[in-house]
Coordinates of N, CA and C in Angstrom, one line a residue:
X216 N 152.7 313.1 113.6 CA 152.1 312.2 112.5 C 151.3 313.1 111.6
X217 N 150.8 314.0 112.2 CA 149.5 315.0 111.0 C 150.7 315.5 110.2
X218 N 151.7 316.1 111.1 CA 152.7 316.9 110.1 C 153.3 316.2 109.2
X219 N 153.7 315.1 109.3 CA 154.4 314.1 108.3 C 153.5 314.1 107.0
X220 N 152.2 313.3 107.7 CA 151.2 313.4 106.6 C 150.5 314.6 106.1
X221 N 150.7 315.5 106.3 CA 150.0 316.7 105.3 C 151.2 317.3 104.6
X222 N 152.9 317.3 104.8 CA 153.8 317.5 104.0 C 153.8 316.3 103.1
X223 N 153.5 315.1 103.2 CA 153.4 314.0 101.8 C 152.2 314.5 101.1
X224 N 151.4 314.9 101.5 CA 150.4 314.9 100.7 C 150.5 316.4 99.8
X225 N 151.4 317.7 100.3 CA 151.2 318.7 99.9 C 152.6 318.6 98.4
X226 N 153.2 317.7 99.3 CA 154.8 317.5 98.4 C 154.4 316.4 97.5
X227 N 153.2 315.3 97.5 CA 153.6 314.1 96.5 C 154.2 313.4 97.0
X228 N 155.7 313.8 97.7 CA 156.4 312.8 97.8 C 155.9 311.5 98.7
X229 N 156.8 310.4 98.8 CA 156.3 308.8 98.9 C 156.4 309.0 100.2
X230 N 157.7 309.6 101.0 CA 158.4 309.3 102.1 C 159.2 310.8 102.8
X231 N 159.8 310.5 103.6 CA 160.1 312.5 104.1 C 161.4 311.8 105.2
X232 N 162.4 312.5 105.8 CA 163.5 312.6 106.5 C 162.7 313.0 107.7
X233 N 162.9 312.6 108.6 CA 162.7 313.2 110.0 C 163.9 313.7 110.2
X234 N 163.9 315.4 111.0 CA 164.8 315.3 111.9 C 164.6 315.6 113.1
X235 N 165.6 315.2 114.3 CA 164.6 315.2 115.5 C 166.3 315.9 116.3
X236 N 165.9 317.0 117.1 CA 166.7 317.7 117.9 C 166.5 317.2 119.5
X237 N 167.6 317.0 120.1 CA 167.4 317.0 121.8 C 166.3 315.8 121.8
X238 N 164.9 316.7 122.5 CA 163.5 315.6 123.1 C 163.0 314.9 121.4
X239 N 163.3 315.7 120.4 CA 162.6 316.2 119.3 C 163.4 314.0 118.2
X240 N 164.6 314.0 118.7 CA 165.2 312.6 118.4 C 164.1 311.4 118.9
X241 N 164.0 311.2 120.1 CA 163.1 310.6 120.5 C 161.8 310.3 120.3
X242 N 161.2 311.6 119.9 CA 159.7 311.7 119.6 C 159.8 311.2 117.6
X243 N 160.8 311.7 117.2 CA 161.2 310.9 115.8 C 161.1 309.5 115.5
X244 N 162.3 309.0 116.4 CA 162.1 307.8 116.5 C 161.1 307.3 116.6
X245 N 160.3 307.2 117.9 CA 158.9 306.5 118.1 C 158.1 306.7 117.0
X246 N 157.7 307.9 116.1 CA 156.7 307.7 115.0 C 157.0 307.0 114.3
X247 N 158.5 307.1 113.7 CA 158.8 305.8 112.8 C 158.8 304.3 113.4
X248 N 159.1 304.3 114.4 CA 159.6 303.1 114.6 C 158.2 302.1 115.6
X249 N 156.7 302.8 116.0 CA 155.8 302.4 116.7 C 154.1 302.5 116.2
X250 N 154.4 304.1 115.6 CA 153.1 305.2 115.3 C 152.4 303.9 114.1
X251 N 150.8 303.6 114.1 CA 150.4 303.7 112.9 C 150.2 305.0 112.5
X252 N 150.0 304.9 111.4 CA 149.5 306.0 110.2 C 148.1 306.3 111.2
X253 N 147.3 305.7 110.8 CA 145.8 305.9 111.9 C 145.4 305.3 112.8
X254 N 145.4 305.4 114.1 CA 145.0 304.8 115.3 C 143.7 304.2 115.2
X255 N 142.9 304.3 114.8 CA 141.6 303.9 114.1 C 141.1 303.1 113.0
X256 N 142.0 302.8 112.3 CA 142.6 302.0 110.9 C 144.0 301.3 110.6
X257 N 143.9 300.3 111.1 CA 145.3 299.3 111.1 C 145.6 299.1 109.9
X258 N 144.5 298.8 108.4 CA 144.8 299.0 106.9 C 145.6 299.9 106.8
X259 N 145.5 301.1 107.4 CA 146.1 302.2 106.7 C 147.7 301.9 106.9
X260 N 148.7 301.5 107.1 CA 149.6 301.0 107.8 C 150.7 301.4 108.7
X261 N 151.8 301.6 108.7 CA 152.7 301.6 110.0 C 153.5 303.6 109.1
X262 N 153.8 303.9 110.1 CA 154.5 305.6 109.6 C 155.6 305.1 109.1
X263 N 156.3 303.9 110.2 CA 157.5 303.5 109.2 C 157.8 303.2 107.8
X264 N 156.9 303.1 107.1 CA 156.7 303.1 105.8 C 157.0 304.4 105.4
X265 N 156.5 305.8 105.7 CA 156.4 307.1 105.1 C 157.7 307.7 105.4
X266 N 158.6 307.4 106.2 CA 159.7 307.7 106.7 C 160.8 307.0 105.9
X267 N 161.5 308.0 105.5 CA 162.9 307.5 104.1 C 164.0 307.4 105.7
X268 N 164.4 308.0 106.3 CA 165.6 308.3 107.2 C 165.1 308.5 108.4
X269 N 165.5 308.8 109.5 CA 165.4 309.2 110.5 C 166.8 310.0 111.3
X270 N 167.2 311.0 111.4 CA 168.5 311.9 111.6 C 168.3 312.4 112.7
X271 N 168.8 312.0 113.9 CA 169.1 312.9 115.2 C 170.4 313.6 115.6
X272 N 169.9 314.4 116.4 CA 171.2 315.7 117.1 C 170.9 315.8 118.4
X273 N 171.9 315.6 118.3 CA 172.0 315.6 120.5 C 170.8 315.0 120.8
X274 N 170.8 313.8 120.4 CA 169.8 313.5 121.2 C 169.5 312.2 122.3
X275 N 169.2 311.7 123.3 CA 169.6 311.0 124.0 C 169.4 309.5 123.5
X276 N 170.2 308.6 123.7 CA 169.4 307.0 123.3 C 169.7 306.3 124.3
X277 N 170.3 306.0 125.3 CA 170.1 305.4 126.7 C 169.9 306.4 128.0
X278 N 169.2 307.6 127.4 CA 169.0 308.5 129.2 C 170.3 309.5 129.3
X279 N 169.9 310.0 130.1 CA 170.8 311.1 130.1 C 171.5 310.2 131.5
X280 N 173.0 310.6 131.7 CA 173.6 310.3 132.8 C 172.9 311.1 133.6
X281 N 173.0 312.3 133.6 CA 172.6 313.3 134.8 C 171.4 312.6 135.3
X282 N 170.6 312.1 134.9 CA 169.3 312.0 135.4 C 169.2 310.7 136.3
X283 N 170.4 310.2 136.5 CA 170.6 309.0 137.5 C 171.0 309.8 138.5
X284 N 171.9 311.0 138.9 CA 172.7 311.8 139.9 C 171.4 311.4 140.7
X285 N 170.3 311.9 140.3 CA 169.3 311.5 141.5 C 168.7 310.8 142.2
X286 N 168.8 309.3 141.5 CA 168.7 308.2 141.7 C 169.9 307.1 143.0
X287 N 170.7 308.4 143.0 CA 172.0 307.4 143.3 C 172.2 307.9 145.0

């Protein structure tokens, strides 16, 4: 979240591309799609706003299979 917000602020720009690799997809997702902007200030509003895209690579969206092998 700091990083999002101190590249809008350094670039101007409105909004920014996430990209998220492997764990790095997941932790993408969640800021856009959960994060406020400030945990402390609900005015300020939702990240989903500052986020143009969101772009993952290899990265999981229902769990890895392997990680059941253990479960089973």
């Amino acid at each position: 979240r700091n990083t999002v917000l101190q590249a809008l602020a350094e670039t101007g720009a409105a909004k920014v591309i996430l990209i998220g690799v492997s764990q790095g997809a997941q932790d993408a997702r969640f800021l856009a799609g959960a994060l406020p902007v400030d945990d402390n200030d609900p005015r300020k509003g939702q990240m989903k706003d500052k986020v143009a895209a969101v772009v993952t690579i290899v990265g999981e969206d229902k769990g890895a299979e392997s990680a059941s092998i253990q479960l089973d």
